[in-house]
PDB file of C-alpha atoms in Angstrom:
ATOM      1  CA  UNK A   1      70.148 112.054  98.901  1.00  0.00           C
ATOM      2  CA  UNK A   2      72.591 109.645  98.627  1.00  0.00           C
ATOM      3  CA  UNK A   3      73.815 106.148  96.821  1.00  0.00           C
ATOM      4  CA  UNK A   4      71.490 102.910  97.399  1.00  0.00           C
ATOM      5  CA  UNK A   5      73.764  99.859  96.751  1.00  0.00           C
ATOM      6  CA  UNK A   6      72.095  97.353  94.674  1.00  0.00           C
ATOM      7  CA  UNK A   7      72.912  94.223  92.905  1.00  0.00           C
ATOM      8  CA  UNK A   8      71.636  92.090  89.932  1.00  0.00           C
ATOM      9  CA  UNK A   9      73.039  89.197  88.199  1.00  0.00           C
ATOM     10  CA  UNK A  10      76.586  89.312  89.561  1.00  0.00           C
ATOM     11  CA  UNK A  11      76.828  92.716  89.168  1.00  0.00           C
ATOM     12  CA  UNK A  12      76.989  95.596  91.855  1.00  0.00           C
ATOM     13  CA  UNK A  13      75.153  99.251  90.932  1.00  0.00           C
ATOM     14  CA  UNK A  14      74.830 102.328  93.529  1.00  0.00           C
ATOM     15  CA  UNK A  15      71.799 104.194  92.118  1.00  0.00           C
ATOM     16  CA  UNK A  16      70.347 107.134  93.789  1.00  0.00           C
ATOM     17  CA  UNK A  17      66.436 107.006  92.697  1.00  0.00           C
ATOM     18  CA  UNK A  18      64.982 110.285  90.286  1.00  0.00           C
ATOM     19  CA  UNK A  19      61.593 111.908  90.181  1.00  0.00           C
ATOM     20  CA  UNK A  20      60.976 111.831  86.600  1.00  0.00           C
ATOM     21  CA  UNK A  21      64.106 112.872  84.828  1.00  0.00           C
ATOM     22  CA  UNK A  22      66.523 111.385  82.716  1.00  0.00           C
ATOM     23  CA  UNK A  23      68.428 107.976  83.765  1.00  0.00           C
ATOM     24  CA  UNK A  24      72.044 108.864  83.739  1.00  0.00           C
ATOM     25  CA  UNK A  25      74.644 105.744  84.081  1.00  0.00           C
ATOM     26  CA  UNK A  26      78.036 106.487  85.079  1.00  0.00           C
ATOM     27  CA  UNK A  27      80.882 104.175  84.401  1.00  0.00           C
ATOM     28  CA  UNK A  28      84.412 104.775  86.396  1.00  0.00           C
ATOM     29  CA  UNK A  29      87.620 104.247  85.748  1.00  0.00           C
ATOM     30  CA  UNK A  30      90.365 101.163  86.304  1.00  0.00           C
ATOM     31  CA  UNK A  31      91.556 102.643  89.527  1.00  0.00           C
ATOM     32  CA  UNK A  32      88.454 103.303  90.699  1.00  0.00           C
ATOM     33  CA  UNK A  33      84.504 102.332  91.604  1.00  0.00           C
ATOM     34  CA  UNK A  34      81.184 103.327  91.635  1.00  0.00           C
ATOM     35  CA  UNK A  35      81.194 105.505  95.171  1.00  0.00           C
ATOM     36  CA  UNK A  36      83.514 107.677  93.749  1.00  0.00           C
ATOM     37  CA  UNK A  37      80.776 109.597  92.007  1.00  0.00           C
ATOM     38  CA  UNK A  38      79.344 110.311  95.381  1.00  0.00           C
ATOM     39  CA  UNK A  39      80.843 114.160  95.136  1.00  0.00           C
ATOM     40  CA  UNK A  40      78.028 114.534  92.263  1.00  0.00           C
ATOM     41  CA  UNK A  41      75.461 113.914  93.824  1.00  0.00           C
ATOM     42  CA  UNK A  42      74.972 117.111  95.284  1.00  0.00           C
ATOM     43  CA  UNK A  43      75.203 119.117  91.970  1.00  0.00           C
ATOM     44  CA  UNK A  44      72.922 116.689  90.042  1.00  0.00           C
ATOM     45  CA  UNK A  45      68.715 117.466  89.438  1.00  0.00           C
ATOM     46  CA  UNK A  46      67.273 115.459  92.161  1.00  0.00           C
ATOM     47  CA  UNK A  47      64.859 114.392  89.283  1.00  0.00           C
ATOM     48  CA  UNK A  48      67.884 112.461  87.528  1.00  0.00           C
ATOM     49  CA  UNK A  49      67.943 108.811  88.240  1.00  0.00           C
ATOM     50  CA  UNK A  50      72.093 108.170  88.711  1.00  0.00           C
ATOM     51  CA  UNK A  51      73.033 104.623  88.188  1.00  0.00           C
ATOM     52  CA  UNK A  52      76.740 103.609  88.754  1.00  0.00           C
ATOM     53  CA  UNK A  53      77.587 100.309  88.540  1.00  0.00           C
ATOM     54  CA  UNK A  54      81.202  98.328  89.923  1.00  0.00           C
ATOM     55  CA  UNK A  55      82.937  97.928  86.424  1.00  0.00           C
ATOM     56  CA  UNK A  56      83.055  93.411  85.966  1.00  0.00           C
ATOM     57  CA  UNK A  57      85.480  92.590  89.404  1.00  0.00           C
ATOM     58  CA  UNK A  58      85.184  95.620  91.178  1.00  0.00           C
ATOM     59  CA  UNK A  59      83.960  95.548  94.568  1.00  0.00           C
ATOM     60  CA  UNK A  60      80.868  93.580  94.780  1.00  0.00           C
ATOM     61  CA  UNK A  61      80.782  92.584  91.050  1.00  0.00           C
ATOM     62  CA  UNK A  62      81.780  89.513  89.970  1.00  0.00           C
ATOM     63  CA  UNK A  63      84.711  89.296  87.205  1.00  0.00           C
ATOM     64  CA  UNK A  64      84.558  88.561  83.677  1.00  0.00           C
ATOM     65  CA  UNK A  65      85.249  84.987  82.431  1.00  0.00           C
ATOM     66  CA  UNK A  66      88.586  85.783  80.860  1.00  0.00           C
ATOM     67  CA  UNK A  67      91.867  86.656  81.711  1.00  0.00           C
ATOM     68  CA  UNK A  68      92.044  89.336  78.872  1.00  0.00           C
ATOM     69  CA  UNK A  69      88.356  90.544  78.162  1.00  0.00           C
ATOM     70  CA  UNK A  70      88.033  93.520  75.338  1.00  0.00           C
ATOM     71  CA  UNK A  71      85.931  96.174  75.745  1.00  0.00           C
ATOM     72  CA  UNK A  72      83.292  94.890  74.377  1.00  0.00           C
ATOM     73  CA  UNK A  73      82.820  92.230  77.096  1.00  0.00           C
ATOM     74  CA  UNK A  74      82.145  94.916  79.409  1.00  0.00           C
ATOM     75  CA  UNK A  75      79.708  96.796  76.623  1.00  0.00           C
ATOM     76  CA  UNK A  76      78.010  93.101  76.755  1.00  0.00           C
ATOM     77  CA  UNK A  77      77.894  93.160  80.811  1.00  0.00           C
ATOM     78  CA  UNK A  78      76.229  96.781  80.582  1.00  0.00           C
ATOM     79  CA  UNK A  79      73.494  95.649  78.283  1.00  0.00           C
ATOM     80  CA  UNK A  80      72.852  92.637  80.246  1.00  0.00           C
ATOM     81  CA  UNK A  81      72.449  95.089  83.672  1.00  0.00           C
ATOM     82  CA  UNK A  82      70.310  97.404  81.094  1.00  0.00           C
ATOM     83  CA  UNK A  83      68.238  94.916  80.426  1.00  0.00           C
ATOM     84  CA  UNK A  84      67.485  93.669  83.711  1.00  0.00           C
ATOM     85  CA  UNK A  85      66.765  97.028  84.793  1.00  0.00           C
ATOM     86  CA  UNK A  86      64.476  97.669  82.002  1.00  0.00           C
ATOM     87  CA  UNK A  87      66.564 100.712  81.222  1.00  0.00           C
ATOM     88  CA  UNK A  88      66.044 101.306  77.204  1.00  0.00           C
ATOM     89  CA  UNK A  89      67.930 104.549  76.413  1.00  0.00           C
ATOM     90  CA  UNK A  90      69.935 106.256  78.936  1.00  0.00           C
ATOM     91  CA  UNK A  91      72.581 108.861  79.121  1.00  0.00           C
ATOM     92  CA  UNK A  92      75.977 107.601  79.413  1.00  0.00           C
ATOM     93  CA  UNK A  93      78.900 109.193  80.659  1.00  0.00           C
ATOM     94  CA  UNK A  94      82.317 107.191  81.366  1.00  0.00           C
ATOM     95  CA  UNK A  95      85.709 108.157  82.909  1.00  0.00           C
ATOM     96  CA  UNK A  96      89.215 106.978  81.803  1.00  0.00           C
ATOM     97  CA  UNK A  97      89.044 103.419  81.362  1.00  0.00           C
ATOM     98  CA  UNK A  98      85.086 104.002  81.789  1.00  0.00           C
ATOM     99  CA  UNK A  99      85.049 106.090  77.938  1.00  0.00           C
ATOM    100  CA  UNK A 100      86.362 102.630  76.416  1.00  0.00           C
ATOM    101  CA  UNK A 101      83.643 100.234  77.642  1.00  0.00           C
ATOM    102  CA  UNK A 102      80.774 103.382  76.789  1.00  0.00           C
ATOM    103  CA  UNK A 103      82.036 103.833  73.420  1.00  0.00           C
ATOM    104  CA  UNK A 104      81.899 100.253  72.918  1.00  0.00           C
ATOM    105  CA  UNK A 105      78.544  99.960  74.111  1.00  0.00           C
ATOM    106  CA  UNK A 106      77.502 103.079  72.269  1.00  0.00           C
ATOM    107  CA  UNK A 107      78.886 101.988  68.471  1.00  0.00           C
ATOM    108  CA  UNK A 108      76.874  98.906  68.772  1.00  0.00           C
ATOM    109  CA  UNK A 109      73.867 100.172  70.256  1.00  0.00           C
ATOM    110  CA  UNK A 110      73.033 103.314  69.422  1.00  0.00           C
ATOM    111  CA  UNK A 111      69.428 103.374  69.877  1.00  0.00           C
ATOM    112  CA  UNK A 112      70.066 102.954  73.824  1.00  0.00           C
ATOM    113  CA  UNK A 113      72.366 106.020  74.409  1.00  0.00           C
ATOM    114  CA  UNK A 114      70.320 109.221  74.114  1.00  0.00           C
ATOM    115  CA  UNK A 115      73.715 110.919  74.674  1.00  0.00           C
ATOM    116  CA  UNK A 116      77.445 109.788  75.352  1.00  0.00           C
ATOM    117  CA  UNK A 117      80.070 112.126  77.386  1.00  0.00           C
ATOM    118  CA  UNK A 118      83.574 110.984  77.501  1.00  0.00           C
ATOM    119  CA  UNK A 119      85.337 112.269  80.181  1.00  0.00           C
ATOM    120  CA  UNK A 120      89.185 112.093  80.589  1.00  0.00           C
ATOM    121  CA  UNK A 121      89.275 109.625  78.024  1.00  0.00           C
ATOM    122  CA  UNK A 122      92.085 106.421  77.541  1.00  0.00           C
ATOM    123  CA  UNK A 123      92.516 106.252  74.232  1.00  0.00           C
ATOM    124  CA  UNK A 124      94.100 102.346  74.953  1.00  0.00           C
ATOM    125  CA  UNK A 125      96.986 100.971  73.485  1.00  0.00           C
ATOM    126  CA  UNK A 126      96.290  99.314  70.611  1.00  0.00           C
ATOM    127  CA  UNK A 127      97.817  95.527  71.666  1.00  0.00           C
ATOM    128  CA  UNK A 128      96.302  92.889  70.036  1.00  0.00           C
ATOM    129  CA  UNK A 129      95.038  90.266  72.931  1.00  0.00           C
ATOM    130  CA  UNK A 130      97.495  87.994  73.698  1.00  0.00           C
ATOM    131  CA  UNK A 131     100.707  89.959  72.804  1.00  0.00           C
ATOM    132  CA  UNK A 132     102.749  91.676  75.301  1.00  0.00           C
ATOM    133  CA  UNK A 133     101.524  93.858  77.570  1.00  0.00           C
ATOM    134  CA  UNK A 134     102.589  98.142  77.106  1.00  0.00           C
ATOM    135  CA  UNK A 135     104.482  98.775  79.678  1.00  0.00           C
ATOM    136  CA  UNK A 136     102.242 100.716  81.383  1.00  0.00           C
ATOM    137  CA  UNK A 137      99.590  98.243  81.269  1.00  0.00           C
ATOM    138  CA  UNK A 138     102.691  95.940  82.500  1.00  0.00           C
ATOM    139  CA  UNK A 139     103.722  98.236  85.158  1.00  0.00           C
ATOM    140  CA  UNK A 140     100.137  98.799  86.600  1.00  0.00           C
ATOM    141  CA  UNK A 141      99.330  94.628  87.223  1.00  0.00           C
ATOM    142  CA  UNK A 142     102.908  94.349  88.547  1.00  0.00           C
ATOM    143  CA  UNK A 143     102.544  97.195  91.287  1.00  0.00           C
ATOM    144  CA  UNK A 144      99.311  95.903  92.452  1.00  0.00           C
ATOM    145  CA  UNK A 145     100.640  91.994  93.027  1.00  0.00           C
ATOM    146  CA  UNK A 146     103.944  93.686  94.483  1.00  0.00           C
ATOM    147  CA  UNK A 147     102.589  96.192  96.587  1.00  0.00           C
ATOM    148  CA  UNK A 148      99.304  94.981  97.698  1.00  0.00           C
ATOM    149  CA  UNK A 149      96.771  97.227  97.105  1.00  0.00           C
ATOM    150  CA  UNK A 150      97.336  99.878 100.238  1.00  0.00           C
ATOM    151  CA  UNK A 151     100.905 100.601  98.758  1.00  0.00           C
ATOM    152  CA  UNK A 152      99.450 100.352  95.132  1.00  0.00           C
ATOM    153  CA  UNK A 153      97.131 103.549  95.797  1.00  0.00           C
ATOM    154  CA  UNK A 154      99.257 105.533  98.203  1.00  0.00           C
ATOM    155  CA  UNK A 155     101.559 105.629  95.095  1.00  0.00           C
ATOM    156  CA  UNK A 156      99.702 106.061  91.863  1.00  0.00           C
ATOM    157  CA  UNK A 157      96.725 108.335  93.634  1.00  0.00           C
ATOM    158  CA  UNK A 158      98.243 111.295  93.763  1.00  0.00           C
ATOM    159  CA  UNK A 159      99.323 111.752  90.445  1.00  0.00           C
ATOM    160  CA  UNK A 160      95.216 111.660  89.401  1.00  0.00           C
ATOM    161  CA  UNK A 161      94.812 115.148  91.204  1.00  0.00           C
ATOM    162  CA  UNK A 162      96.132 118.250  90.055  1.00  0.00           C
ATOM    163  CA  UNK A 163      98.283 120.123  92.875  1.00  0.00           C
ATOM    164  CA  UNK A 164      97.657 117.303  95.169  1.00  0.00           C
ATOM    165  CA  UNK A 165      99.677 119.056  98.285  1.00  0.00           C
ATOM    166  CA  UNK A 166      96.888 121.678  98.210  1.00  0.00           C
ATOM    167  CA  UNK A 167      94.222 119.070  97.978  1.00  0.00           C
ATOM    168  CA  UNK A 168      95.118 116.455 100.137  1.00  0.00           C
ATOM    169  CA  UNK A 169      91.461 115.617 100.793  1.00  0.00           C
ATOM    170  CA  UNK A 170      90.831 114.796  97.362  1.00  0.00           C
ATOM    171  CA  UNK A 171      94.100 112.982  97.104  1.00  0.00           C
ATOM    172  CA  UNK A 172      92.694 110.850 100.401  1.00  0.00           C
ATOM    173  CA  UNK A 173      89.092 110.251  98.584  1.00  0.00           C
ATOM    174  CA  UNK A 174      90.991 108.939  95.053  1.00  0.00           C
ATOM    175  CA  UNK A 175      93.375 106.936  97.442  1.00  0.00           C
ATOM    176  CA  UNK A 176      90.667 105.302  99.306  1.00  0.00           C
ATOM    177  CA  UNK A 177      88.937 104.093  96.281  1.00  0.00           C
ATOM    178  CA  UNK A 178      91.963 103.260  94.238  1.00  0.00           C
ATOM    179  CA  UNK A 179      92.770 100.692  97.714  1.00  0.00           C
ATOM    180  CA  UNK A 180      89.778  98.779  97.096  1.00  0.00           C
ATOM    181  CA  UNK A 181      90.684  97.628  93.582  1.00  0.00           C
ATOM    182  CA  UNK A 182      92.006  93.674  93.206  1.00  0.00           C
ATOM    183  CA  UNK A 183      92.612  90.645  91.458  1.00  0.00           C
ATOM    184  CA  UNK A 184      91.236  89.488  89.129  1.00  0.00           C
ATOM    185  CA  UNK A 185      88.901  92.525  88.585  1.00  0.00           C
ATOM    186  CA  UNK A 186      91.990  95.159  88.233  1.00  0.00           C
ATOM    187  CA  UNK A 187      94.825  93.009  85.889  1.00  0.00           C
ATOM    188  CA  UNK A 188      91.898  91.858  83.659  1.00  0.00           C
ATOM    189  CA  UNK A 189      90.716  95.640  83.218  1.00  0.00           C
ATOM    190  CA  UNK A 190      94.488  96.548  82.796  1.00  0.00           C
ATOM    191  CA  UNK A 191      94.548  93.942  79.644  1.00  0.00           C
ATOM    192  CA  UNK A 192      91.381  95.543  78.500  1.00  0.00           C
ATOM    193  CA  UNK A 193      93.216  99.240  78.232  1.00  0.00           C
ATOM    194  CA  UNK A 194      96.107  97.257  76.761  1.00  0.00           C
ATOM    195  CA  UNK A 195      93.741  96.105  73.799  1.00  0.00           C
ATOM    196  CA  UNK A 196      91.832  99.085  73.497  1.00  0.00           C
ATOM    197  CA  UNK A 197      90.896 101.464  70.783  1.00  0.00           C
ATOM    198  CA  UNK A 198      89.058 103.961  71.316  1.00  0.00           C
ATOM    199  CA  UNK A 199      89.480 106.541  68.115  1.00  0.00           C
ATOM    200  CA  UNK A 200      88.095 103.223  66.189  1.00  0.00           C
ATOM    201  CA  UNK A 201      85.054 103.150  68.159  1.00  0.00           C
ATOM    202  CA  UNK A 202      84.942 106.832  68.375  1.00  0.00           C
ATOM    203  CA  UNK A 203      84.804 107.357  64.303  1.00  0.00           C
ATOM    204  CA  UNK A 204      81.670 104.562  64.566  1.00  0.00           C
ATOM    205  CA  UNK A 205      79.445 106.556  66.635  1.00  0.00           C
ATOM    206  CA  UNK A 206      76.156 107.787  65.459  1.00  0.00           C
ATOM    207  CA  UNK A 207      75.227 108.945  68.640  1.00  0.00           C
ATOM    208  CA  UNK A 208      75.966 112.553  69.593  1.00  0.00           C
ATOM    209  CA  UNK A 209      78.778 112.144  71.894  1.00  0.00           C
ATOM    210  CA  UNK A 210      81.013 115.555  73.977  1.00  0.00           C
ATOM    211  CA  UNK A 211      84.178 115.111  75.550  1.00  0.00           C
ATOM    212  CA  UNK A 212      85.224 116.686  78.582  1.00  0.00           C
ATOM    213  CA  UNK A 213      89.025 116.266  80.386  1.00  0.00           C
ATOM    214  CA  UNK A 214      90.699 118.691  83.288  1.00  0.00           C
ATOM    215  CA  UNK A 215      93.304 120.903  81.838  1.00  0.00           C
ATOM    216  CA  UNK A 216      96.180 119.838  84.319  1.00  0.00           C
ATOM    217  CA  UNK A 217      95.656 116.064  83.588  1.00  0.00           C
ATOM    218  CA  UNK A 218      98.796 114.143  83.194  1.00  0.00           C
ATOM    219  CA  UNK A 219      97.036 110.737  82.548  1.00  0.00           C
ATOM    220  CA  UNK A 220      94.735 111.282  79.653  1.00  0.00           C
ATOM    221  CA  UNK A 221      96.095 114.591  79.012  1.00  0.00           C
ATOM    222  CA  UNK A 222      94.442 117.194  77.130  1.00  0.00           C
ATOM    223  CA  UNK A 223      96.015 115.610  73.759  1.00  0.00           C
ATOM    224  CA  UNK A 224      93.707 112.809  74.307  1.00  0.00           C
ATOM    225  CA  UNK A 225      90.522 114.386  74.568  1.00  0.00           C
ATOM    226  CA  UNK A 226      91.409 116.437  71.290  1.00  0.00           C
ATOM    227  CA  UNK A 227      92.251 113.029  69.618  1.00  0.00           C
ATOM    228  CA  UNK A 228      88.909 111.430  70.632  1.00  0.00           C
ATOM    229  CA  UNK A 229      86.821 114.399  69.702  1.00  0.00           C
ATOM    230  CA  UNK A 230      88.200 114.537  66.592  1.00  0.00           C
ATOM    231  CA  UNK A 231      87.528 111.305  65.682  1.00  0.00           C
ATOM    232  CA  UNK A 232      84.138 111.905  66.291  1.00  0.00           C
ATOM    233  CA  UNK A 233      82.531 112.400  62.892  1.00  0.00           C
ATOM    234  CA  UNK A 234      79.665 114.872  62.029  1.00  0.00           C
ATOM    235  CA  UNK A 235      77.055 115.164  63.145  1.00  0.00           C
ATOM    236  CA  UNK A 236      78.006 113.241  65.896  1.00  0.00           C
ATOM    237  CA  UNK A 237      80.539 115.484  67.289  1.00  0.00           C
ATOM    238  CA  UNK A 238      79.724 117.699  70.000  1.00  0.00           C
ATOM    239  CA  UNK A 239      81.794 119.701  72.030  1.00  0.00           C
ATOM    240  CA  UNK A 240      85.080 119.512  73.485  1.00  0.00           C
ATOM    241  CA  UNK A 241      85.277 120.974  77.206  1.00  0.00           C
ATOM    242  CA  UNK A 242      88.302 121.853  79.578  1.00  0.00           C
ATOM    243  CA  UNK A 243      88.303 121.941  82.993  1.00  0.00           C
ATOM    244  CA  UNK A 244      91.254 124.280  84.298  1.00  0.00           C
ATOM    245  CA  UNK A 245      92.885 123.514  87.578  1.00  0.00           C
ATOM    246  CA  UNK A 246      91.669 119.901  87.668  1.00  0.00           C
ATOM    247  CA  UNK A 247      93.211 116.797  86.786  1.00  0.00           C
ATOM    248  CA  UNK A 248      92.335 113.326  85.977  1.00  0.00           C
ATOM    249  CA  UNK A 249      90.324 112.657  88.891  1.00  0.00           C
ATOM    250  CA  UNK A 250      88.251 115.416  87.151  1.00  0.00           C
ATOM    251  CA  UNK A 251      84.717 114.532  88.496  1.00  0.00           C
ATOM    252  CA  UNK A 252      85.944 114.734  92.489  1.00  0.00           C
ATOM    253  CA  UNK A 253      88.338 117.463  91.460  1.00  0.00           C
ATOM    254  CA  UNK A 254      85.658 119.899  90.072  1.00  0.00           C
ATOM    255  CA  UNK A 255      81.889 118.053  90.189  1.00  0.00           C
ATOM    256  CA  UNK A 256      80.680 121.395  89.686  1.00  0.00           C
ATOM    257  CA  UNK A 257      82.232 121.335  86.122  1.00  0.00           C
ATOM    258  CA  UNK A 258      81.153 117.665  85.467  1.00  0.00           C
ATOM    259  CA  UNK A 259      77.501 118.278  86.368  1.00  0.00           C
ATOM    260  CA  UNK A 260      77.002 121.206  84.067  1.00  0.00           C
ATOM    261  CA  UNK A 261      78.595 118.949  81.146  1.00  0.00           C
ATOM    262  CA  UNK A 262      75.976 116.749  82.380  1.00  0.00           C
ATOM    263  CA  UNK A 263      73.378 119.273  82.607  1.00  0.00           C
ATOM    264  CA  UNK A 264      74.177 120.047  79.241  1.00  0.00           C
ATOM    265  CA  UNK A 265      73.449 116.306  77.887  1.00  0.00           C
ATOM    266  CA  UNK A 266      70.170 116.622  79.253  1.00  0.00           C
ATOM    267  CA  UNK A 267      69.221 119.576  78.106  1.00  0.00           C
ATOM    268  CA  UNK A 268      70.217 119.217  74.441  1.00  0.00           C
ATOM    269  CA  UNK A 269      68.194 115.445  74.573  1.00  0.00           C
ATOM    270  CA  UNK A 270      65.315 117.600  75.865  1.00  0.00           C
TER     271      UNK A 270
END
């Protein structure tokens, strides 16, 4: 089975329909969208209904309002699409700039997250909206209006894969979808992880939340995940998972890995 592409009130979802299981929404990173979940698919209960929706500005989804939305405008775009689905309580997993808009969602509504991962998670920088940009928030918005967006991925996509000479196909996938980001959509997501805080949210959760991250990642590195998971309080906290020989691109790099932390979501709800 594959992706179905779908789209309510501005914004775009791929879902791939379940028989009966758990709904399971997936939210991706800033330099990336929805079909790059595709390689899970395969390694997913076909009685899981997978819902992953272009992030406010990606691809078929219309932007935010603002210039520099927070992460809780996104958390308020997911409950909106939650709502129109009729989705109550789901399980929610995000990636990167994905675990900032999930934790967001998940500290201020609790009672519709059966069960949070946080995979590869940005921690954000901590600027207060408004102020001047981190550098690397800087850097990223710059490179995209420079370079276009062909030039933009062809140089920050390989650094998301671990050994990317031996895995040039993966390096290709993460490229392709990185290429399709764009403005306003990308620089307004790129404020977001300037403003973010994600150890603040983390420490609010009452929902029990794991973190996952690929040992060779030299984004979020493994630092990161530690930081997040230990910010989780009790008995909120569960565990703490590394991937070896994968990096940031961790759910293309080894979806093996990623569905059994999924798996293990499920299995704990059940």
């Amino acid at each position: 089975m594959t992706f179905e592409v779908n789209e309510s009130g501005g914004i775009e979802y791929l879902e791939r329909p379940g028989e009966g299981g758990p709904v399971l929404v997936l939210l991706h990173g800033v330099g990336s969208n929805a079909a790059s979940f595709m390689p899970l698919l395969p390694h997913l209960s076909k009685a899981w209904r997978v819902i992953a929706w272009n992030a406010p500005g990606y691809c078929g989804s219309a932007p935010l309002d603002t210039d520099w939305p927070l992460a809780g405008d996104y958390a308020a775009a997911l409950e909106a699409l939650l709502d129109r689905l009729g989705l109550q309580r789901v399980l929610l997993a995000g990636h990167s700039l994905g675990c900032l808009m999930a934790a967001s969602f998940a500290s201020t509504h609790r009672n519709r997250v059966e069960r949070l991962l946080l995979s590869s998670p940005a921690l954000g920088h901590g600027v207060p909206r408004g102020a001047a940009l981190s550098a690397a928030a800087q850097a990223r918005i710059d490179d995209l209006q420079t370079l276009g967006p062909e030039k933009f991925a062809d140089l920050r996509a390989p650094r998301l894969v671990y050994a990317p000479d031996d895995n040039r196909d993966i390096v290709a996938r993460v490229r392709d979808g990185m290429a399709r980001v764009c403005v306003p959509g990308y620089p307004q997501a790129a404020r977001m992880l300037a403003s973010g805080r994600l150890l603040d949210d983390a420490e609010r959760l009452q929902v029990p939340t794991d973190v996952i991250v690929g040992a060779e990642d030299v984004v979020t590195p493994p630092d990161s995940a530690r930081r997040a998971h230990a910010a989780l309080r009790d008995p909120w906290r569960g565990s703490l998972t590394f991937v070896p020989g994968a990096g940031h691109a961790l759910y293309q790099q080894a979806p093996a890995a990623f569905a059994a932390a999924l798996d293990a979501l499920a299995e704990i709800v059940g």
